[in-house]
Coordinates of C-alpha atoms in Angstrom, one line a residue:
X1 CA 40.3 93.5 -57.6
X2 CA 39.7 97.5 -58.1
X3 CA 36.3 96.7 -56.9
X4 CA 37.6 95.2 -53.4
X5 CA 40.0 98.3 -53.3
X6 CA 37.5 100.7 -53.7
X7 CA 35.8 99.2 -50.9
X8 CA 38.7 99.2 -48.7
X9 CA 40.1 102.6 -49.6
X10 CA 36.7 104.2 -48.8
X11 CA 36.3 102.7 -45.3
X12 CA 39.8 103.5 -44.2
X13 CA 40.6 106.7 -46.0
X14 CA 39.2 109.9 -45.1
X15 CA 36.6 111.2 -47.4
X16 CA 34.7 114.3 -47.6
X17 CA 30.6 114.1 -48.2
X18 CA 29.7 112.9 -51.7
X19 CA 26.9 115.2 -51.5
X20 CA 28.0 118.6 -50.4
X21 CA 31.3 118.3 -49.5
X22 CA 31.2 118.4 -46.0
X23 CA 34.4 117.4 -44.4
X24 CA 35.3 113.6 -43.3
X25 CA 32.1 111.8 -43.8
X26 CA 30.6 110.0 -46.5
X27 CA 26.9 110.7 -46.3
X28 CA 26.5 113.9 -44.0
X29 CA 23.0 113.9 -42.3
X30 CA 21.6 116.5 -44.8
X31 CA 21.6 114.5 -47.8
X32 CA 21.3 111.7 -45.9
X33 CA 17.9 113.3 -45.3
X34 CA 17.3 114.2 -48.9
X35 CA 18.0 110.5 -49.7
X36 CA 15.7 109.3 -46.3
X37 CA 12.3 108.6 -48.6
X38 CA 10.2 111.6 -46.8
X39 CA 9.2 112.6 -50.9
X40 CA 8.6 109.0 -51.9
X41 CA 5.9 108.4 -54.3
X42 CA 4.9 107.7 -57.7
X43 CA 6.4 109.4 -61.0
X44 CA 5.2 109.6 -64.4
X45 CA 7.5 110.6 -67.4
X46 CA 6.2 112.5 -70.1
X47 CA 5.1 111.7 -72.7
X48 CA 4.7 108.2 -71.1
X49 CA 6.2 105.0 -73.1
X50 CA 3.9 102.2 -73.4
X51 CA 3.9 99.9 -71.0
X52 CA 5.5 101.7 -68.5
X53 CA 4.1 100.1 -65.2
X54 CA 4.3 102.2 -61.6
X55 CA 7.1 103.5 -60.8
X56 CA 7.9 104.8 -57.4
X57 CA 11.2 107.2 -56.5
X58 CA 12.6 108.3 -53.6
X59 CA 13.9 111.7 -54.6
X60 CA 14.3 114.3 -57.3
X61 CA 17.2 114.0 -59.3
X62 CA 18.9 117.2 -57.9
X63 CA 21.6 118.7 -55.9
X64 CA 23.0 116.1 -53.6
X65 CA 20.8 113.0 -54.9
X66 CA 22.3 113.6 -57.6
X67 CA 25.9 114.4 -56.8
X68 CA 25.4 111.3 -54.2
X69 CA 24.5 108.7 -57.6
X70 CA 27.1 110.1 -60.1
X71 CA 29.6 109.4 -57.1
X72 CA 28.5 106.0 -56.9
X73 CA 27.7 104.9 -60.4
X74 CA 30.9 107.3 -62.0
X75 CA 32.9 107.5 -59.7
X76 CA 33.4 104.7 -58.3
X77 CA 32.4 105.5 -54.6
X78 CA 31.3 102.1 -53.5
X79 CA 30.2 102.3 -49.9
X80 CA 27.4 104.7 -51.0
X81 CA 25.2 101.6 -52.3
X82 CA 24.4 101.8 -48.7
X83 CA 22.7 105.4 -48.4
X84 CA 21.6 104.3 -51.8
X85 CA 20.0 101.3 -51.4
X86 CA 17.9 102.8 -47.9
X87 CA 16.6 105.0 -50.7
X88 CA 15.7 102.4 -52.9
X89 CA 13.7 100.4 -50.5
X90 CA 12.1 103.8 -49.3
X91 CA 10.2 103.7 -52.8
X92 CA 9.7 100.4 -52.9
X93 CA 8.0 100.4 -49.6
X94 CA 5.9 103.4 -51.1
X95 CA 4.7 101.6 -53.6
X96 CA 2.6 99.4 -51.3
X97 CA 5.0 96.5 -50.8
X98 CA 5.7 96.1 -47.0
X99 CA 5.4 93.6 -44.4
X100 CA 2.2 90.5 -43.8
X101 CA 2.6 90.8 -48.5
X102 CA 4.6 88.4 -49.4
X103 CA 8.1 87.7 -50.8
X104 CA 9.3 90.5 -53.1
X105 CA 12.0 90.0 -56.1
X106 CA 14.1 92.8 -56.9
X107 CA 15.1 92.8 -60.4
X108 CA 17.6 95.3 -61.3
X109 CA 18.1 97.1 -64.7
X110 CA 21.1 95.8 -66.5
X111 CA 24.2 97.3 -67.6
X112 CA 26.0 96.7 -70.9
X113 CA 29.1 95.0 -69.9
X114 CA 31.9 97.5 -71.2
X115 CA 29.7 99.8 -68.8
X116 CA 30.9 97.5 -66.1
X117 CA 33.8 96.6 -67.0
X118 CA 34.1 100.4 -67.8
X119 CA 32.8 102.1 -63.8
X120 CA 34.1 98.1 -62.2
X121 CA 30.7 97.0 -60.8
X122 CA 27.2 97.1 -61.7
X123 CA 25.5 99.8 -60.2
X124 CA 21.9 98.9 -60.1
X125 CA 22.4 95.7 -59.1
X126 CA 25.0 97.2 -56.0
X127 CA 22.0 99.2 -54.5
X128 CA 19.4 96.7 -55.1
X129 CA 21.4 94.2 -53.0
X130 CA 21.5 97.1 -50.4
X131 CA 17.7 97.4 -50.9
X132 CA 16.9 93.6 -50.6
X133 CA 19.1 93.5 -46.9
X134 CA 16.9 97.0 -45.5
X135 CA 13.7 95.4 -46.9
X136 CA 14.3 92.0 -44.8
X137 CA 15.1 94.3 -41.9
X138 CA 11.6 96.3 -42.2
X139 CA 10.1 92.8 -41.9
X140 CA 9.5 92.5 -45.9
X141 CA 10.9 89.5 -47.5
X142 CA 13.2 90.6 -50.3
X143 CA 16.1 89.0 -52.7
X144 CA 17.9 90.5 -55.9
X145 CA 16.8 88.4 -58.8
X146 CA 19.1 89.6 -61.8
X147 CA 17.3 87.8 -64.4
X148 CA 17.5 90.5 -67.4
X149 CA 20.3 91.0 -69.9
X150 CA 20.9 92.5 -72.6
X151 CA 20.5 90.3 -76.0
X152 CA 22.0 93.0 -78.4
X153 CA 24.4 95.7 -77.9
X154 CA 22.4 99.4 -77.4
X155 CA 24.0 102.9 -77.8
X156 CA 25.1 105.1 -74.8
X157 CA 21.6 106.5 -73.8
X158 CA 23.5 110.1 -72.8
X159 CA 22.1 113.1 -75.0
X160 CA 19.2 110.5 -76.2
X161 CA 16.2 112.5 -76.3
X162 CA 12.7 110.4 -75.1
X163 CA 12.1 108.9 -78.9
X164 CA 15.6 107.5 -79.7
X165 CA 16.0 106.2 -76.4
X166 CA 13.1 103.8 -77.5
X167 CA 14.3 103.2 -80.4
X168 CA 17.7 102.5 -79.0
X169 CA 15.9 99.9 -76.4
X170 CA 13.2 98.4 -78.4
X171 CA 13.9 94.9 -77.7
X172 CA 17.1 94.8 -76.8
X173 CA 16.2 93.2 -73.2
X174 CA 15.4 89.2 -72.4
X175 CA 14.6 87.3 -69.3
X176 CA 17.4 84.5 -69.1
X177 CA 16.1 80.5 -69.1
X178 CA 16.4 80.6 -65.3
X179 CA 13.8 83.8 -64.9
X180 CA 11.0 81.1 -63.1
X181 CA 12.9 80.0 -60.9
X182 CA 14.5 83.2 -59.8
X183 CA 11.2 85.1 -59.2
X184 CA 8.6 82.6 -58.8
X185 CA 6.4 82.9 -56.1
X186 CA 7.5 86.9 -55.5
X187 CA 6.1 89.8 -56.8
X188 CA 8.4 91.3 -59.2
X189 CA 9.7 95.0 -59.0
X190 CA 12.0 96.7 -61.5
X191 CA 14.7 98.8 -59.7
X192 CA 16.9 101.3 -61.2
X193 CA 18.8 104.1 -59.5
X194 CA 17.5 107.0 -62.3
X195 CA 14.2 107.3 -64.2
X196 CA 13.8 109.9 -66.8
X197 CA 12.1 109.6 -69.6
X198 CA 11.2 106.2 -68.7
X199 CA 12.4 103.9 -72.1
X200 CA 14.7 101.5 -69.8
X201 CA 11.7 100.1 -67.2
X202 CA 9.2 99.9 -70.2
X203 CA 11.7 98.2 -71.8
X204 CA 12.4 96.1 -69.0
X205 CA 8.6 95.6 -68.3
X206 CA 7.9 94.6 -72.0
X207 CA 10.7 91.8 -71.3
X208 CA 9.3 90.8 -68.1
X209 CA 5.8 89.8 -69.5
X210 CA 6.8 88.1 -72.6
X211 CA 8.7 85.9 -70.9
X212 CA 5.6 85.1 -68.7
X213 CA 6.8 86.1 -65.2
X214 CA 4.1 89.1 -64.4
X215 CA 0.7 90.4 -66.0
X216 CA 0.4 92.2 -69.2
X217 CA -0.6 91.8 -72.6
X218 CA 2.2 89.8 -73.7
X219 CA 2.1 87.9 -70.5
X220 CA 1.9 84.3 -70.7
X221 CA 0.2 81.7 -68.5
X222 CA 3.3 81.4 -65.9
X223 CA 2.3 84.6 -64.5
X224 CA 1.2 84.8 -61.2
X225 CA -2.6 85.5 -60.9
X226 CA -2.8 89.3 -60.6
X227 CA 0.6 90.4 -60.3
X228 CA 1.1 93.5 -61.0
X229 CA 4.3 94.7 -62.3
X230 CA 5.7 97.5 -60.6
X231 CA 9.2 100.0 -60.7
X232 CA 11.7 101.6 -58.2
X233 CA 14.2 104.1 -58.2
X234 CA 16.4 106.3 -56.2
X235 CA 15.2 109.2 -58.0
X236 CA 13.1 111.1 -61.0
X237 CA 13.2 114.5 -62.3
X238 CA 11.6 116.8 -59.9
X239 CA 8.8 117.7 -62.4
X240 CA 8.0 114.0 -63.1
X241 CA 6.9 113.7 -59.6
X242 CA 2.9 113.0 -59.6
X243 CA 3.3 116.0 -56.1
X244 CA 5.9 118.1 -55.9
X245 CA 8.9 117.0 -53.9
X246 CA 11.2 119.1 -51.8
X247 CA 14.0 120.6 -53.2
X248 CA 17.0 118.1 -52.2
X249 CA 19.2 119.6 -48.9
X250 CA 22.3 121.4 -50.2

C-alpha cells in the first residue's frame, strides 16, 4: 500500500526536480541530460575484486545523478525508476548488447529484506523493470530475471571500506532452483543502480557461475557456450570511469 501511494501522490502532486530543485517537474531536462547515457562506458574499481566481469555505467555518481538515485532508492520517489531505468539501458546498450543479438536477461542485485521493507520497494529491481520495457522499445529483447537472493544476512555496506565489503559479501549470494529457467537462452547482465568499489557484482558474478548459468571458472556445463557475463549501472564514481566523464548538469 505505501508503495501504490507513493506512486499516486507523485503523479498528482506537485513536485519540484529531484535533481536541482527546479520548480514543478520531476526530472528537469538538465539532469535529465546528465542521466541521458552521452558518458556511457566501461568502469573499473580499484583495486579490482576478483571476478569482477564488465561493467558499464551511465554516469558519475555526482551532483544530480546522485541526488536523482538517493531520491529514488531513500526517499522514496517512485516515478523516477523511469529517468532511471532510460539510464540503465543506456549502459547496457554500451556494453555491446543491442538489437539483431539476442534475448537479454536482466538480473538485478538484491536487497536485504528489512532494506525493503525499510525504503517499501526494491530499488534495483524498480529500474531494471524500467530498463527491460526501453530495451524492447530500442528493438533489444529484454526481461527482469530476479533470480539472486541473499542466503545469509550481510551488514549495512555504508562506511565499508573496499576489503570489508568483501568480507561482508563473500558468499552470501545464491541463484534460486528456478535460475535455468529464468535466464536460459539470454545473455545474462547484472544491473545495479551504484557501483563503487565493486564487492556486490563480483559477488553477484561469483554466484552466477557456480550455479552454472554464464562462463567462468566455477561455471558449470549449463552455461551457454561463450557467454560472457557482463554488469550495468546507473552510475560509478567519476574516477572509476575507464575516460573521463562530464561533470553531471547542476
Amino acid at each position: 500500500m505505501r508503495g501504490w501511494w507513493q506512486e499516486l501522490a507523485g503523479l498528482v502532486l506537485p513536485v519540484d526536480c529531484a535533481g536541482c530543485g527546479a520548480a514543478r517537474v520531476l526530472v528537469c531536462a538538465d539532469c535529465r541530460g546528465a542521466l541521458g547515457g552521452a558518458v556511457a562506458g566501461p568502469v573499473r574499481p580499484s583495486p579490482r575484486p576478483a571476478g569482477l566481469p564488465a561493467v558499464q555505467a551511465a554516469a558519475a555518481y555526482e551532483g544530480a545523478v546522485r541526488a536523482v538515485l538517493l531520491a529514488h532508492k531513500e526517499r522514496g520517489a517512485l516515478p523516477l525508476a523511469g529517468v532511471l531505468g532510460a539510464a540503465l539501458a543506456a549502459a547496457v546498450l554500451a556494453g555491446g548488447t543491442g538489437p539483431g543479438r539476442g534475448e537479454v536477461a536482466l538480473v538485478p542485485v538484491p536487497s536485504a529484506r528489512r532494506q525493503v521493507r525499510a525504503r517499501g520497494h526494491d530499488p534495483a529491481r524498480r529500474i531494471a523493470l524500467a530498463a527491460a520495457g526501453r530495451l524492447r522499445r530500442a528493438g533489444v529483447p529484454a526481461r527482469v530475471a530476479p533470480v539472486l537472493g541473499l542466503r545469509r544476512a550481510v551488514a549495512d555496506q555504508a562506511g565499508l571500506g573496499a576489503r570489508q565489503r568483501r568480507e561482508n559479501l563473500a558468499g552470501a549470494l545464491a541463484v534460486r532452483r528456478d535460475g535455468a529457467r529464468l535466464t536460459g537462452g539470454a545473455r545474462i547482465v547484472l544491473v545495479d543502480d551504484v557501483v563503487t568499489t565493486g564487492a556486490t557484482l563480483a559477488e553477484a558474478a561469483r554466484a552466477v557461475r557456480a550455479a552454472g548459468l554464464a562462463a567462468g571458472p566455477a561455471a558449470g556445463p549449463a552455461a551457454e557456450p561463450g557467454a560472457v557475463l557482463r554488469a550495468a549501472v546507473v552510475a560509478a564514481p567519476a574516477d572509476s570511469f575507464a575516460r573521463a566523464p562530464r561533470t553531471a548538469a547542476r
